Amino acid sequence: MLAALKNIIPKSYKYPFYFVFKAPQRSFSSNSLYRDLKGIGIYLWYSIFSIKKLEKITICTGIYNRSDNYLNHLLQSINELKHQHLIELSVFDCNSNDVEDLKTEIQKHWKGKLIFNSEPIKFSRSYTFNKAVSKSETNLIFICDADLSLPKNIVESVNLFTAKTRVWYPIFFFLYHKKPAVIAKQNGEWEQYGSKGMLSCLKQDWEVIGGLNETYTTWGNEDTELWERFHKNGFTIVRNRANILHHWHSSHNPKYEFMNEA
C-alpha cells in the first residue's frame, strides 16, 4: 500500500514528506524537527532582512589532480564574486601533478590572499579539508570542492546563515554530463537529499565538533558522518537552494550513474 502511494505522489512533492518523517536526523533526536524548522525560519528571515556589516570568509578546498576544475570552474567563479576584499583562499594540495605548479597557476588568476600548502601524500578528503581549515585565518569558513561554481552573493550568504552553533548547508544544482552550466530542468537536478559535502560554519565550531573524521580514507560518507554529528550535538542547520553549480564528473556513487548519459 505504501509503495503504491509512493509511486503515485509526484516527485516534486515527495521531499516534504521525506523531510518531516524520514530524514535521517529524526532518529538522532526528538528535537531535530524543531531545529530544522528553526533553520527554515532563519533562512526566510534573512532572505528579507539582510545584515549591514560583512566579515571576511575563507574558502577552504582540499585537492588532488582536480586542478583544471579548480582553476576553470571554482576560481573563475570566485573572481566574479562580490566583496572580493572579504575573500581569502585556503588550498591544501596532495602534490597534484596534473599541472606543473598549482600554486603559481592559482596566483596567476587570483590576486587576493592565498594560503597554499602541499604534502606528497595520498589524497584523503577528510585529511586535506581539515588541513585547509586549520590553515585558515578567518572566523567564517566555507568548505568547498573544486568542482563547483559559486554564485556572486556567496559572501553575503555565508555571513547571513552562519553563526555560533549554526551551520549553513546550501543545496547545489548537479549538472548532467555534457550539459551547459545553466540551472534548468533539462540540464541537471537539485541535490536536495544530499549536498552534505559543502558547508559554512565558524572555525571554532569546526574545531569543537572535531572536523571531518579522518578514519574515512577512501571515497564517501565522511561528509554525511559530519552532518550527523552536527545534528547529534544540537547545531541548527540552515538549508536552501543556493544557485551553486556542481559540474559533472564521474562518480563512485551508484546513485549518480544515470547522470553519466543524461
Coordinates of C-alpha atoms in Angstrom, one line a residue:
M1 CA 0.0 0.0 0.0
L2 CA 2.8 2.4 1.0
A3 CA 4.8 1.5 -2.1
A4 CA 1.8 2.2 -4.3
L5 CA 1.2 5.5 -2.7
K6 CA 4.9 6.4 -3.0
N7 CA 4.6 5.8 -6.8
I8 CA 1.5 8.0 -7.1
I9 CA 3.0 11.0 -5.4
P10 CA 4.7 13.4 -7.8
K11 CA 8.5 13.6 -7.4
S12 CA 8.3 17.3 -6.5
Y13 CA 6.0 16.5 -3.5
K14 CA 8.0 13.6 -2.1
Y15 CA 10.7 15.7 -0.4
P16 CA 8.4 17.4 2.2
F17 CA 7.2 14.0 3.4
Y18 CA 10.8 12.7 3.5
F19 CA 11.9 15.9 5.3
V20 CA 9.3 15.6 8.1
F21 CA 9.1 11.8 8.5
K22 CA 12.1 10.0 7.1
A23 CA 15.1 12.4 7.2
P24 CA 18.0 10.5 9.0
Q25 CA 18.2 13.2 11.7
R26 CA 14.8 12.2 13.0
S27 CA 16.4 9.1 14.6
F28 CA 19.1 11.2 16.3
S29 CA 16.9 13.4 18.5
S30 CA 13.3 14.3 19.2
N31 CA 14.3 18.0 18.7
S32 CA 15.7 17.6 15.2
L33 CA 12.5 18.6 13.5
Y34 CA 12.2 21.7 15.7
R35 CA 15.8 22.7 14.8
D36 CA 15.2 22.0 11.1
L37 CA 12.1 24.2 11.2
K38 CA 14.2 26.9 13.1
G39 CA 16.7 26.7 10.2
I40 CA 14.0 27.3 7.7
G41 CA 12.8 30.3 9.7
I42 CA 16.3 31.7 9.8
Y43 CA 16.6 31.4 6.1
L44 CA 13.2 33.1 5.5
W45 CA 14.1 35.9 7.9
Y46 CA 17.4 36.7 6.4
S47 CA 16.0 36.4 2.9
I48 CA 14.0 39.5 3.8
F49 CA 16.3 41.3 6.3
S50 CA 20.0 41.5 5.5
I51 CA 22.9 42.4 7.7
K52 CA 24.9 45.6 7.2
K53 CA 28.4 44.5 8.2
L54 CA 30.0 41.6 6.5
E55 CA 33.0 39.6 7.8
K56 CA 35.8 38.0 5.8
I57 CA 35.4 34.4 4.8
T58 CA 37.9 31.7 3.8
I59 CA 37.0 29.3 1.0
C60 CA 38.7 26.1 2.0
T61 CA 39.5 23.3 -0.5
G62 CA 41.4 20.1 -0.4
I63 CA 42.6 18.9 -3.8
Y64 CA 44.5 16.3 -5.8
N65 CA 44.6 16.4 -9.6
R66 CA 41.4 18.4 -10.0
S67 CA 43.5 21.5 -10.9
D68 CA 41.6 22.1 -14.1
N69 CA 38.2 22.2 -12.3
Y70 CA 39.6 24.4 -9.6
L71 CA 41.1 26.9 -12.0
N72 CA 38.4 26.9 -14.6
H73 CA 35.3 26.4 -12.5
L74 CA 35.8 27.3 -8.9
L75 CA 38.4 30.0 -9.2
Q76 CA 36.8 31.6 -12.2
S77 CA 33.5 31.9 -10.3
I78 CA 35.4 33.3 -7.2
N79 CA 36.9 36.0 -9.3
E80 CA 33.3 37.1 -10.2
L81 CA 32.0 37.2 -6.6
K82 CA 31.0 40.4 -4.9
H83 CA 33.1 41.7 -2.0
Q84 CA 36.4 40.5 -3.3
H85 CA 38.2 42.2 -0.4
L86 CA 36.4 39.8 2.0
I87 CA 37.6 36.6 0.4
E88 CA 40.6 34.5 1.3
L89 CA 41.5 31.1 -0.1
S90 CA 43.0 28.2 1.7
V91 CA 44.1 25.3 -0.5
F92 CA 45.6 22.1 0.7
D93 CA 47.1 20.1 -2.1
C94 CA 48.3 16.5 -2.2
N95 CA 51.1 17.2 -4.6
S96 CA 49.0 17.4 -7.7
N97 CA 50.8 16.6 -10.9
D98 CA 48.2 17.5 -13.5
V99 CA 49.7 21.0 -13.7
E100 CA 53.4 21.9 -13.3
D101 CA 52.8 24.2 -10.3
L102 CA 49.3 24.6 -8.9
K103 CA 50.2 27.4 -6.5
T104 CA 51.7 29.5 -9.3
E105 CA 48.7 28.8 -11.6
I106 CA 46.3 30.0 -8.9
Q107 CA 48.3 33.1 -8.2
K108 CA 48.2 34.0 -11.9
H109 CA 44.4 34.3 -11.7
W110 CA 43.9 35.3 -8.0
K111 CA 45.3 38.5 -6.6
G112 CA 43.8 38.2 -3.1
K113 CA 45.1 36.3 -0.1
L114 CA 46.1 32.7 -0.8
I115 CA 47.1 30.2 1.9
F116 CA 48.6 27.3 0.0
N117 CA 50.0 24.1 1.5
S118 CA 51.1 20.9 -0.2
E119 CA 52.2 17.4 1.0
P120 CA 53.2 14.4 -1.1
I121 CA 50.6 12.2 0.4
K122 CA 47.7 10.0 -0.8
F123 CA 44.5 12.1 -1.1
S124 CA 42.0 11.8 1.7
R125 CA 39.1 14.3 1.6
S126 CA 38.9 14.3 5.4
Y127 CA 42.6 15.0 6.0
T128 CA 43.0 17.6 3.3
F129 CA 39.9 19.6 4.2
N130 CA 40.8 19.5 7.8
K131 CA 44.2 20.9 6.9
A132 CA 42.8 23.6 4.7
V133 CA 40.5 24.7 7.6
S134 CA 43.3 24.6 10.1
K135 CA 45.4 26.9 8.0
S136 CA 42.6 29.4 7.5
E137 CA 42.7 32.8 9.4
T138 CA 39.1 33.9 9.4
N139 CA 36.2 33.3 11.8
L140 CA 33.9 32.2 8.9
I141 CA 34.9 29.2 6.8
F142 CA 33.3 27.8 3.7
I143 CA 34.1 24.2 2.8
C144 CA 34.1 23.9 -1.0
D145 CA 35.0 21.2 -3.5
A146 CA 37.0 22.1 -6.7
D147 CA 34.1 21.0 -8.9
L148 CA 31.8 23.9 -8.1
S149 CA 30.9 27.3 -9.5
L150 CA 29.7 29.7 -6.8
P151 CA 27.0 32.4 -7.1
K152 CA 28.0 36.1 -6.8
N153 CA 26.4 36.5 -3.4
I154 CA 28.2 33.7 -1.6
V155 CA 30.0 36.1 0.9
E156 CA 26.6 37.5 2.0
S157 CA 25.1 34.0 2.2
V158 CA 27.9 32.7 4.4
N159 CA 27.5 35.8 6.7
L160 CA 23.8 35.6 6.8
F161 CA 23.3 31.9 7.6
T162 CA 26.3 31.1 9.7
A163 CA 26.6 31.8 13.4
K164 CA 27.5 30.2 16.7
T165 CA 26.2 26.6 16.7
R166 CA 24.6 27.3 13.3
V167 CA 25.8 25.7 10.1
W168 CA 24.8 26.5 6.5
Y169 CA 24.4 23.5 4.2
P170 CA 23.5 25.0 0.8
I171 CA 21.8 22.7 -1.8
F172 CA 23.6 22.7 -5.1
F173 CA 22.5 22.0 -8.6
F174 CA 24.1 18.8 -10.0
L175 CA 24.8 19.2 -13.8
Y176 CA 24.3 16.2 -16.0
H177 CA 27.1 15.0 -18.4
K178 CA 27.7 17.3 -21.3
K179 CA 25.1 19.8 -20.4
P180 CA 25.5 23.6 -20.3
A181 CA 26.3 25.3 -17.0
V182 CA 22.8 26.7 -16.6
I183 CA 20.3 25.8 -14.0
A184 CA 17.4 24.3 -15.9
K185 CA 15.4 21.1 -15.6
Q186 CA 16.9 19.5 -18.7
N187 CA 20.5 20.2 -17.5
G188 CA 20.5 18.6 -14.1
E189 CA 18.8 18.4 -10.8
W190 CA 18.9 19.9 -7.3
E191 CA 20.7 17.6 -4.9
Q192 CA 18.3 18.2 -2.0
Y193 CA 18.7 14.8 -0.4
G194 CA 22.5 15.1 -0.4
S195 CA 24.6 18.3 -0.7
K196 CA 26.4 17.4 2.5
G197 CA 30.0 17.9 1.3
M198 CA 29.8 21.7 1.2
L199 CA 29.1 23.9 4.2
S200 CA 29.9 27.0 6.1
C201 CA 30.4 27.4 9.9
L202 CA 32.5 29.2 12.4
K203 CA 36.1 27.9 12.6
Q204 CA 35.8 27.5 16.4
D205 CA 32.6 25.3 15.9
W206 CA 34.5 23.2 13.3
E207 CA 37.3 22.6 15.9
V208 CA 34.8 21.9 18.7
I209 CA 32.9 19.3 16.6
G210 CA 36.2 17.7 15.5
G211 CA 36.1 18.4 11.8
L212 CA 35.9 15.6 9.3
N213 CA 36.5 12.1 10.7
E214 CA 40.0 11.1 9.3
T215 CA 39.3 7.4 9.7
Y216 CA 37.5 7.8 6.4
T217 CA 40.4 7.5 3.9
T218 CA 38.6 6.3 0.8
W219 CA 35.7 7.9 -1.1
G220 CA 32.4 8.8 0.6
N221 CA 30.5 9.1 3.8
E222 CA 32.8 11.4 5.7
D223 CA 30.5 14.3 4.8
T224 CA 27.4 12.5 6.0
E225 CA 29.1 11.5 9.2
L226 CA 30.0 15.1 10.0
W227 CA 26.4 16.3 9.1
E228 CA 25.1 13.7 11.5
R229 CA 27.5 14.8 14.2
F230 CA 26.3 18.4 13.9
H231 CA 22.7 17.2 14.4
K232 CA 23.6 15.0 17.3
N233 CA 25.3 17.9 19.0
G234 CA 22.4 20.2 18.8
F235 CA 23.5 22.5 16.0
T236 CA 20.9 24.3 13.9
I237 CA 21.3 23.6 10.2
V238 CA 20.1 26.0 7.5
R239 CA 19.4 24.6 4.1
N240 CA 18.3 26.3 0.9
R241 CA 18.9 26.2 -2.9
A242 CA 21.8 28.5 -3.4
N243 CA 22.4 28.6 -7.2
I244 CA 25.7 26.7 -6.8
L245 CA 26.6 24.6 -9.8
H246 CA 28.2 21.2 -9.3
H247 CA 30.0 20.4 -12.6
W248 CA 29.7 16.8 -13.8
H249 CA 32.5 14.3 -13.1
S250 CA 32.5 10.5 -13.0
S251 CA 31.4 9.2 -9.6
H252 CA 31.9 6.1 -7.5
N253 CA 28.4 6.5 -6.1
P254 CA 26.0 4.2 -8.0
K255 CA 23.1 6.6 -7.4
Y256 CA 24.7 9.1 -9.8
E257 CA 25.4 6.6 -12.6
F258 CA 22.2 7.7 -14.5
M259 CA 23.7 11.2 -14.8
N260 CA 26.6 9.9 -16.9
E261 CA 24.5 9.6 -20.0
A262 CA 21.6 12.0 -19.1

